[in-house]
Coordinates of C-alpha atoms and ligand atoms in Angstrom, one line a residue:
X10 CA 17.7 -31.3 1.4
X11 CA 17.8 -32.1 -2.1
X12 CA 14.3 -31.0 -3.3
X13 CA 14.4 -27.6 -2.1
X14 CA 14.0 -25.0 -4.7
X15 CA 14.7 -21.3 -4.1
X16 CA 12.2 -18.3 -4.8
X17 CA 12.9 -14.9 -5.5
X18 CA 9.9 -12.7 -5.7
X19 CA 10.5 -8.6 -6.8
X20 CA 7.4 -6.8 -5.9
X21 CA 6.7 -3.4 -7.5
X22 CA 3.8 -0.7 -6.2
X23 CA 1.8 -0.6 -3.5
X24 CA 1.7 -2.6 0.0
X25 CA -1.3 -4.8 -1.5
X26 CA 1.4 -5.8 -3.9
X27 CA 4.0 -6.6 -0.8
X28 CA 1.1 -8.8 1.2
X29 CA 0.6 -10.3 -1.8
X30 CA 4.4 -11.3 -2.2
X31 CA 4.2 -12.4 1.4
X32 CA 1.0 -14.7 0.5
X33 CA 2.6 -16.3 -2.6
X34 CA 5.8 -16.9 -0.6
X35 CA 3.6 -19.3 1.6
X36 CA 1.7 -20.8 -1.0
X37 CA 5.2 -22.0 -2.9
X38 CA 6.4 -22.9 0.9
X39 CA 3.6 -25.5 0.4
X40 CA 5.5 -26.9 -2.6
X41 CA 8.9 -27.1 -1.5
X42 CA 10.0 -23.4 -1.7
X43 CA 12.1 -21.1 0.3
X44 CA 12.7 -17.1 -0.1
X45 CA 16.0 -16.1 -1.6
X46 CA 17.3 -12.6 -1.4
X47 CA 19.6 -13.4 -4.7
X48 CA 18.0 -13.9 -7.9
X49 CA 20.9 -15.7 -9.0
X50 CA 20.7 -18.6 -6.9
X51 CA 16.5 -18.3 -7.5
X52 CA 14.9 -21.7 -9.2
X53 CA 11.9 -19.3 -9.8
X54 CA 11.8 -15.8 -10.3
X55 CA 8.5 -13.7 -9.5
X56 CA 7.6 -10.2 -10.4
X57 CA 4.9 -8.8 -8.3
X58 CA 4.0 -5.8 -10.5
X59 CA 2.2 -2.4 -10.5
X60 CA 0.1 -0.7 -13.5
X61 CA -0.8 2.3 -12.1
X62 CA 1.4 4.5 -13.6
X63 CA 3.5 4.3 -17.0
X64 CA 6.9 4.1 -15.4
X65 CA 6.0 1.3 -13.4
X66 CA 4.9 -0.9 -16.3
X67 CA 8.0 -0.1 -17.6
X68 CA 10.0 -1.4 -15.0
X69 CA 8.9 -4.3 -15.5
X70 CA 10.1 -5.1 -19.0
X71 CA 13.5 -3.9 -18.6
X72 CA 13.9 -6.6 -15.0
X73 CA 12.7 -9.3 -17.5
X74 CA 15.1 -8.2 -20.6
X75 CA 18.2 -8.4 -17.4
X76 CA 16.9 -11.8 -16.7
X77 CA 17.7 -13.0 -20.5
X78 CA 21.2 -14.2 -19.1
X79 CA 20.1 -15.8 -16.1
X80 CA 17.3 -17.8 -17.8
X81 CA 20.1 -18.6 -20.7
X82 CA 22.5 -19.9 -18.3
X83 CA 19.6 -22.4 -16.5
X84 CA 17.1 -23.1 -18.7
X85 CA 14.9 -24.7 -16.4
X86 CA 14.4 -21.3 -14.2
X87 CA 10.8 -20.5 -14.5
X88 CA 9.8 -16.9 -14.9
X89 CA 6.7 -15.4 -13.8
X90 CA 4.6 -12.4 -14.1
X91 CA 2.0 -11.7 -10.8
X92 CA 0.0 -8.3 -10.3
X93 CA -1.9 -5.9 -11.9
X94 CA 0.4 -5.9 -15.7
X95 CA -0.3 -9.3 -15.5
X96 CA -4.0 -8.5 -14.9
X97 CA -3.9 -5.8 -17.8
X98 CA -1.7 -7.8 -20.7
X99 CA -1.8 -11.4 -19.6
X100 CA -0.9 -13.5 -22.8
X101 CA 0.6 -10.3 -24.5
X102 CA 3.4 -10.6 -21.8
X103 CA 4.6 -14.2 -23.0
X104 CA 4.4 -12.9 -26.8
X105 CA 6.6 -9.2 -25.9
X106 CA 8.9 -11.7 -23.5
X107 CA 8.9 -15.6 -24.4
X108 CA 11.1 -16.0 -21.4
X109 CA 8.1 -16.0 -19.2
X110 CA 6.7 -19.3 -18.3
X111 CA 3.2 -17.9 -15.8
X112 CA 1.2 -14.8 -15.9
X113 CA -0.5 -14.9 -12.8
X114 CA -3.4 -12.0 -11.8
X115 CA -3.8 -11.0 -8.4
X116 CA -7.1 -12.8 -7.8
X117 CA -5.6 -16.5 -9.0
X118 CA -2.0 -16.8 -7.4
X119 CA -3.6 -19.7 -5.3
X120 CA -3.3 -21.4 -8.4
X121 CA 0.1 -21.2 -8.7
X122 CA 1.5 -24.8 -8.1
X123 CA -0.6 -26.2 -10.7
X124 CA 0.9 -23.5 -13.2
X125 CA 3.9 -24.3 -12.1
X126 CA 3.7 -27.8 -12.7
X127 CA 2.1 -27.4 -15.7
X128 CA -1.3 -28.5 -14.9
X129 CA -3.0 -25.1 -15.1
X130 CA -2.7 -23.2 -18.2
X131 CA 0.2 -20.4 -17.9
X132 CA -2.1 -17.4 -18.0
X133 CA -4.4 -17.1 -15.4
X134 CA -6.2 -13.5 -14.7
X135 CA -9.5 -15.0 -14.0
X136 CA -11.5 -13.1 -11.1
X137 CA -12.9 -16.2 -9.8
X138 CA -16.0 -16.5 -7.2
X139 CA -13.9 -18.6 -4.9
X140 CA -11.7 -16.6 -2.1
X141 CA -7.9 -17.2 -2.9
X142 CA -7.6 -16.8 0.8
X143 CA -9.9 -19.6 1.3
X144 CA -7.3 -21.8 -1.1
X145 CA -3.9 -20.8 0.6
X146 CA -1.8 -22.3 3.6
X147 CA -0.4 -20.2 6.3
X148 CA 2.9 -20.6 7.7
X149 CA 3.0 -20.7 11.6
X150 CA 6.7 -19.2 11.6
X151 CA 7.3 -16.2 14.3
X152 CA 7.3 -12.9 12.5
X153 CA 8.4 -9.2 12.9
X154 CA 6.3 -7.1 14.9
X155 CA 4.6 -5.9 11.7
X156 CA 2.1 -6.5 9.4
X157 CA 0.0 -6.2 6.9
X158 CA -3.9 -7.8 6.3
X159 CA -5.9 -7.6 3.5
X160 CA -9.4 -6.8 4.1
X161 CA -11.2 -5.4 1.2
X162 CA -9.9 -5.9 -2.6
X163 CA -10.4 -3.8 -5.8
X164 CA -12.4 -0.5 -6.0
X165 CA -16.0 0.9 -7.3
X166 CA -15.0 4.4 -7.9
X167 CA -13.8 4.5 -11.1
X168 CA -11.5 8.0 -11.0
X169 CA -11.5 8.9 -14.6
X170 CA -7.1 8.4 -14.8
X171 CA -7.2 5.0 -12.4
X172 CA -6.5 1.3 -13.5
X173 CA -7.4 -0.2 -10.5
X174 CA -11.0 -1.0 -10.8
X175 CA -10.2 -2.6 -14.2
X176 CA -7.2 -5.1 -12.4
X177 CA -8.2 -5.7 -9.1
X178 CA -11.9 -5.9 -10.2
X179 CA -15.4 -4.7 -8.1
X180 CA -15.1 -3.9 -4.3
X181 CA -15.0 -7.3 -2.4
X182 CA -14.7 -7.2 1.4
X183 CA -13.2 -10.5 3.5
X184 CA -15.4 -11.7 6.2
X185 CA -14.8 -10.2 9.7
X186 CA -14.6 -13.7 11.2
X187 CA -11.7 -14.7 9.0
X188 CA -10.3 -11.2 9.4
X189 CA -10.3 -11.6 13.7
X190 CA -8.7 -15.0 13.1
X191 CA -5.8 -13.9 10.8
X192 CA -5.1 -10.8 13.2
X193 CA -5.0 -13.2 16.2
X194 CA -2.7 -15.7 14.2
X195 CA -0.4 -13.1 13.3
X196 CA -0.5 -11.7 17.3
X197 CA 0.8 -15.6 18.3
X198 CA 3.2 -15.4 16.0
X199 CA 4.8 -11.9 17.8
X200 CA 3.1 -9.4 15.6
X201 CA 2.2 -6.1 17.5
X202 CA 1.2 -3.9 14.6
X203 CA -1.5 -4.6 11.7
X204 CA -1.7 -2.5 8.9
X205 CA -5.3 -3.3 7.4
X206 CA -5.0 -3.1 3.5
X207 CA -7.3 -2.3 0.4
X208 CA -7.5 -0.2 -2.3
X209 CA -10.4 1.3 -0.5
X210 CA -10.1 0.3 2.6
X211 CA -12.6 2.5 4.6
X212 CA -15.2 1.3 1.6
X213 CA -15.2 -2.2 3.9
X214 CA -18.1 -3.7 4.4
X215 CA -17.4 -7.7 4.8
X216 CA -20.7 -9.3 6.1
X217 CA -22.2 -5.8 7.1
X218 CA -19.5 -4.4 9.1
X219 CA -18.4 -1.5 8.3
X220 CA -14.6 -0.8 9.0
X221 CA -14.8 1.5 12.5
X222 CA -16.4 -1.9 13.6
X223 CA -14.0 -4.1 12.5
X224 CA -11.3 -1.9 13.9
X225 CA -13.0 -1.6 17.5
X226 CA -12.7 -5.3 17.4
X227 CA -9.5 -5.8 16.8
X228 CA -8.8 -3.5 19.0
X229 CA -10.2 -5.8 21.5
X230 CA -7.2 -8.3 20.7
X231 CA -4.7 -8.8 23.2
X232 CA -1.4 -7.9 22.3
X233 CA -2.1 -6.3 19.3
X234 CA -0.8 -3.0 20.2
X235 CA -1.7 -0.8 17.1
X236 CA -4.1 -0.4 14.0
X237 CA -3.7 1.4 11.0
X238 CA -5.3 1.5 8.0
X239 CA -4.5 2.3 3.9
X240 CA -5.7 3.8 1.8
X241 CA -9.4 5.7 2.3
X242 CA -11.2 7.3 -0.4
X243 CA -13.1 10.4 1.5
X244 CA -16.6 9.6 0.4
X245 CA -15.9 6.4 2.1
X246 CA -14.9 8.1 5.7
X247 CA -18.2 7.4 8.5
X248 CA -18.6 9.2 11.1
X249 CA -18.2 6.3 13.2
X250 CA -14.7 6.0 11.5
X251 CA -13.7 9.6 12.7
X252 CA -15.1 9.0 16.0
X253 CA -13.2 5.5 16.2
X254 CA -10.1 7.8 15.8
X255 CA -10.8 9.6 19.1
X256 CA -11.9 6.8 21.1
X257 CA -9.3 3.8 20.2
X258 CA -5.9 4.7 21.4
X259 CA -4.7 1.7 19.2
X260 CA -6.2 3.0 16.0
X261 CA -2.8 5.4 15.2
X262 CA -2.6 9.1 14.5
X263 CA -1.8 8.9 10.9
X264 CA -4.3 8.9 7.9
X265 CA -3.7 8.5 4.0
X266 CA -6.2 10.3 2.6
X267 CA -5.6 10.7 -1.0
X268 CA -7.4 14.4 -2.4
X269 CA -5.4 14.2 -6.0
X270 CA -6.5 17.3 -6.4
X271 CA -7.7 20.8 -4.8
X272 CA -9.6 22.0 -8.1
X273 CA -13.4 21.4 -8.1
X274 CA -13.4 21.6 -12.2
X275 CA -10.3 18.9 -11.7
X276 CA -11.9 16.9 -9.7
X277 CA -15.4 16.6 -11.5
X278 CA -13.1 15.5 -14.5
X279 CA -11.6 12.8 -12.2
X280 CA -14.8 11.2 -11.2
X281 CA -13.9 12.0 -7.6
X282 CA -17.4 12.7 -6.5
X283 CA -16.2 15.4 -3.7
X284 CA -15.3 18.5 -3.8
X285 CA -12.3 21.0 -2.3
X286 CA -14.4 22.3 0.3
X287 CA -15.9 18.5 1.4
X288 CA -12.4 17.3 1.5
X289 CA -11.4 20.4 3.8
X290 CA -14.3 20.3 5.9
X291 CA -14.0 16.0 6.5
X292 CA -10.4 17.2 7.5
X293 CA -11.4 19.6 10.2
X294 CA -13.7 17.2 11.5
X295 CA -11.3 14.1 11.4
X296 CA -9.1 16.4 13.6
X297 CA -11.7 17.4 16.0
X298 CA -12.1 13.5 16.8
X299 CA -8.0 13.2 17.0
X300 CA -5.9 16.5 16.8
X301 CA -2.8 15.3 16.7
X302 CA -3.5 12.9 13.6
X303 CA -1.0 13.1 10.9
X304 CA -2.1 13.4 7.2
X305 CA -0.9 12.6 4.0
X306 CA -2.3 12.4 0.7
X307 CA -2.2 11.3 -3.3
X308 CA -1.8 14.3 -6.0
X309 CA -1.5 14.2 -9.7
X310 CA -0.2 17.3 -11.5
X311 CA -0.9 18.5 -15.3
X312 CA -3.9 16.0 -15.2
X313 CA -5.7 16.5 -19.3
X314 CA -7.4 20.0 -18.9
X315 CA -5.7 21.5 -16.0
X316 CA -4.7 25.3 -15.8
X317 CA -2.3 27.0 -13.8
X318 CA -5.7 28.3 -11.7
X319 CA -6.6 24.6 -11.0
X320 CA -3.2 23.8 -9.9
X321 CA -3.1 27.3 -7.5
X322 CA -6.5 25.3 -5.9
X323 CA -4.3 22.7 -5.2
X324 CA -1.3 24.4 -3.9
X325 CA -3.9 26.0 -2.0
X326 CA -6.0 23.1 -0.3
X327 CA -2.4 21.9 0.4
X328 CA -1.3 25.0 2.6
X329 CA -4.8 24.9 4.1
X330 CA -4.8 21.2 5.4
X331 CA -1.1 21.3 5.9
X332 CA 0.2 17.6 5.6
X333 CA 3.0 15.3 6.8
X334 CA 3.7 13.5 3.7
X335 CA 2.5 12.9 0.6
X336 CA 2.7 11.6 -3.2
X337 CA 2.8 13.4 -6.3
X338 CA 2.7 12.1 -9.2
X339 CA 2.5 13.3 -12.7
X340 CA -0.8 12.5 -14.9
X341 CA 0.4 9.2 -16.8
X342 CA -2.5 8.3 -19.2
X343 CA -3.4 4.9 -18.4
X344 CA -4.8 2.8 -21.7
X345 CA -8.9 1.4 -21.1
X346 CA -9.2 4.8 -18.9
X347 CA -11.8 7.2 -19.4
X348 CA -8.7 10.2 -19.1
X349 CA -6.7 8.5 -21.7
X350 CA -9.4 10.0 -24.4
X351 CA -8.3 13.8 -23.2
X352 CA -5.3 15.5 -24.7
X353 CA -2.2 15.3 -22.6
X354 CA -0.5 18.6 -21.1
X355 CA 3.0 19.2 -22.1
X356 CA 5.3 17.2 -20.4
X357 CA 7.2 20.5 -19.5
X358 CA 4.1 21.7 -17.5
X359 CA 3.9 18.6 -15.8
X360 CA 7.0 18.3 -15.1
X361 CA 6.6 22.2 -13.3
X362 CA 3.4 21.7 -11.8
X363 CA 5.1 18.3 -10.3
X364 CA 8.2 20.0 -9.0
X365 CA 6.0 22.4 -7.2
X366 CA 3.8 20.2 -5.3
X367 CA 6.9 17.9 -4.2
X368 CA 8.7 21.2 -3.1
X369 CA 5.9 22.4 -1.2
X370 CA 5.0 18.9 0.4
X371 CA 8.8 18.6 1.1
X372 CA 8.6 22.1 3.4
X373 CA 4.9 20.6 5.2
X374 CA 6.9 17.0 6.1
X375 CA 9.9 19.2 7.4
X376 CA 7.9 21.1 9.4
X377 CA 5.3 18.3 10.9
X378 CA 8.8 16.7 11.6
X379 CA 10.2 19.6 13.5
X380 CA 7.2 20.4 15.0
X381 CA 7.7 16.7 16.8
X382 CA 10.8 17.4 18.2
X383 CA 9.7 17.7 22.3
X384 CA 7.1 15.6 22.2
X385 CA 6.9 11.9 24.1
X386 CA 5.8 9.7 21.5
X387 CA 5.3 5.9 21.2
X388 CA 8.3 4.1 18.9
X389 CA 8.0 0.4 17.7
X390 CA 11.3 -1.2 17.0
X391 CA 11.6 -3.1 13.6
X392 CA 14.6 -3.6 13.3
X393 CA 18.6 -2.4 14.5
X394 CA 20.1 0.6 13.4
X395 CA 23.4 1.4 11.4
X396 CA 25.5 2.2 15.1
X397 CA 25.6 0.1 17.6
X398 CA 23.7 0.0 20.2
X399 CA 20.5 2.2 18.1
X400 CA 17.6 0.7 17.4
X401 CA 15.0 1.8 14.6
X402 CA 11.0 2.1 14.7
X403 CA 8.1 3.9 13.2
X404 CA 6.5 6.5 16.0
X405 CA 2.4 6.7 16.0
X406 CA 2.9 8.9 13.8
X407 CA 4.8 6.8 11.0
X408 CA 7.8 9.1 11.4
X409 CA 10.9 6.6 11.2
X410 CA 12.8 7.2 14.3
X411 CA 16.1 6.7 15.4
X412 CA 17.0 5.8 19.2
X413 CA 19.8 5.2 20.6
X414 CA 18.9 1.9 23.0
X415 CA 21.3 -0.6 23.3
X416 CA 18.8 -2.9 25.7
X417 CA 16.2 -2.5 23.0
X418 CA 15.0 -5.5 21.0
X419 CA 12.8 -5.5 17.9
X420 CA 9.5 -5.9 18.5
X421 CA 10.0 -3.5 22.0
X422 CA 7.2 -1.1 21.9
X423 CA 8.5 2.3 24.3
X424 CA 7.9 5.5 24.6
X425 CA 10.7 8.0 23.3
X426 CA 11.3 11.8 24.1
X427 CA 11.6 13.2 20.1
X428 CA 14.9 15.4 20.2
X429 CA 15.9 15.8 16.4
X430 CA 14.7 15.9 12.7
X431 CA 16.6 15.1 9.7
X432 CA 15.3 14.9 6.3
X433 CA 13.7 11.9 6.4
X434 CA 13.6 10.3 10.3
X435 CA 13.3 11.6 13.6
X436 CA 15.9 11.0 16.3
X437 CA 14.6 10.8 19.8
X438 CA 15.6 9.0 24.0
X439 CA 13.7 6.4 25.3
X440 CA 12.2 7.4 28.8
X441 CA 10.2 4.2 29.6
Ligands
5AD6 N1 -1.5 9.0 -13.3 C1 -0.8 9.5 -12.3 N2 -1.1 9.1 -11.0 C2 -2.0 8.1 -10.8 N3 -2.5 7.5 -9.7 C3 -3.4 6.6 -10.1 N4 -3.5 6.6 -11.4 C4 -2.7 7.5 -11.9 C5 -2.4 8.0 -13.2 N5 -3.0 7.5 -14.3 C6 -2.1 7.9 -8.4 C7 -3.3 8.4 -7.6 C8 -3.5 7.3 -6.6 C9 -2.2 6.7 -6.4 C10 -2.1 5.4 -5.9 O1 -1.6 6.7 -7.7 O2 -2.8 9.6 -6.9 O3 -4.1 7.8 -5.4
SF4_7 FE1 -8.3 4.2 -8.3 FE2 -8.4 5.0 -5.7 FE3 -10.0 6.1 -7.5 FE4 -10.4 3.5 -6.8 S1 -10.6 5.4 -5.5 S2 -10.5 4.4 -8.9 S3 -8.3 2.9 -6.5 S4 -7.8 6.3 -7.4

């Protein structure tokens, strides 16, 4: 076929950013445009990026600078700019980098046909009243047997250091209705496992629902085998929510549930609205619902103002809660941000304090992972493994774990006998 045009999209940052990449895939389908792997071969190159910290902002200008050759050798290769630096810089991207023909924000990317065609003006980072969703097509193709859905957009809270409520804009929630019908879609089309998505997801509250509602629904969908959900802010977590977690044996025993940090003088500076002792005490009763539940969590180290006693409270709300996994990230002062007023730490204590959290995080994953091995647990195959005959899937958990299973197929959903931890993945047998 003659008028296909191939689309390479890089997406930076968070799994909003890598529905998002999947969404403007199918929008471009529409016009005529398949995925490439190989930017080389690519007819239009898309940069899905991520503001939330300095380095990835960063990133983004040196892929552009490597793309100087490419869009020298084919000049009629169109370059464009999606997410949240797009959001935050918009026309100042085109004037750092002429090379790029679109800037496209993450509320407008239904537009993107007409910008490509040049009927749109090439910045768009409008928040517009209309639903993108409501503007896009969906592809019927079969999938893997996971996904991700996009419930609830932007955030309200306003953390003193964060950028998202500035780039993806106030809270919006989708409507349940459309949110049932997109989970069943993806279910016909061999789906097993939906990962509902926003920046604050348990903030939900499309058409009055509140997100232990929406869950118990989906719940309710045949052949939808399990539900997960990223990322909660703790204000935001119901009681229904916690009880949901006992009673739904497809809602999944893993929670994100970002602290950023175990100081109470930290995080009144942060915005946070919570305290140490809230966060600890939510924990306790989130585990009473579901015992087993794995948690991880967001920290920032060296964030302006913090002493060596704030960052003890945190090393110490860590041991306490004792988590699976986590980030840590070092404060990066975000321009437009209330934080980016406050003097900066040295970079050498933030570089410290960082170490420390990551070491100590490092030692709580080992040991959830250990603590695993003996256990029956339920594994869901995504894809093969590197020998033959293994197969590789994500436990309930979200422990990546490796079984050896030459009958298994992706998209198999069994139950495996945990018998080894390496540094990052469980191995384990099938029994059933
Ligand atoms: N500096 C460092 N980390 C940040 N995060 C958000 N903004 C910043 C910043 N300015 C972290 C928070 C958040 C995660 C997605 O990124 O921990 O939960
Ligand atoms: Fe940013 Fe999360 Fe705070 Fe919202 S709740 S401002 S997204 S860190």
């Amino acid at each position: 076929m003659a008028d296909v045009k191939k689309l390479f999209i890089k997406t930076y940052g968070c799994q909003m950013n890598v529905y998002d990449s999947e969404r403007m895939a199918e929008v471009m389908g529409g016009q005529g445009y398949v995925v490439t792997e190989v930017a080389e071969e690519a007819d239009m190159v898309l940069l899905n990026t991520c503001h939330i910290r300095e380095k990835a902002s960063e990133k983004l200008y040196s892929d552009l600078g490597r793309l100087r050759p490419l869009k020298a050798a084919k000049p009629d290769l169109k370059i464009g700019v999606a997410g949240c630096v797009a959001q935050a810089e918009g026309q100042e991207i085109i004037r750092r980098m002429p090379l790029v023909d679109l800037v496209v924000g993450p509320q407008t990317y239904h537009r993107l046909p007409e910008m490509v065609a040049g009927r749109a003006p090439a910045v768009d980072t409008d928040f517009p009243a209309e639903d993108k969703f409501d503007h896009m097509p969906r592809r019927k193709a079969m999938r893997g047997p996971t996904a991700f859905l996009t419930v609830q957009e932007g955030c309200d809270k306003f953390c003193a250091f964060c950028v998202v409520p500035y780039t993806r804009g106030a809270e919006v929630s989708r409507p349940p209705a459309r949110l049932l019908a997109e989970a069943r879609d993806l279910v016909e089309r061999g789906v097993r496992e939906i990962t509902l998505l926003g920046q604050n997801v348990n903030a939900y509250h499309g058409d009055d629902w509140t997100l232990a509602r929406l869950v118990r629904e989906l719940a309710r969908i045949d052949g939808l085998e399990r539900i997960r959900y990223t990322t909660s802010h703790p204000n935001d977590m119901d009681d229904d929510l916690i009880a949901a977690h006992g009673e739904e044996a497809k809602l999944m025993p893993y929670l994100h549930l970002p602290v950023q940090s175990g100081s109470d003088r930290i995080l009144k500076a942060m915005n946070r609205k919570h305290t140490a002792e809230h966060y600890l005490r939510l924990v306790e009763r989130i585990r009473a619902a579901r015992p087993d539940i794995v948690l991880s969590s967001d920290f920032i180290a060296a964030f302006p103002g913090e002493t060596a006693a704030d960052h003890e409270a945190t090393l110490a709300l860590i041991r306490e809660v004792g988590y699976g996994s986590a980030f840590c990230f070092k404060y990066s002062a975000r321009p437009g941000t209330p934080a980016a007023e406050k003097p900066e730490l040295p970079a050498n204590i933030g570089d410290a304090r960082l170490q420390e959290l990551r070491d100590l995080i490092t030692a709580q994953q080992l040991a959830t992972q250990t603590a695993m091995v003996g256990r029956e647990v339920g594994v869901l195959y995504e894809k093969a493994g590197r020998r033959p005959g293994q197969m590789v899937g994500k436990s309930d958990h979200l422990h990546a774990v490796h079984v050896d299973d030459p009958a298994g197929r992706v998209g198999d959903l069994v139950r495996v006998r945990i018998t080894g931890s390496g540094s990052n993945s469980l191995a384990g047998l099938r029994i059933k």
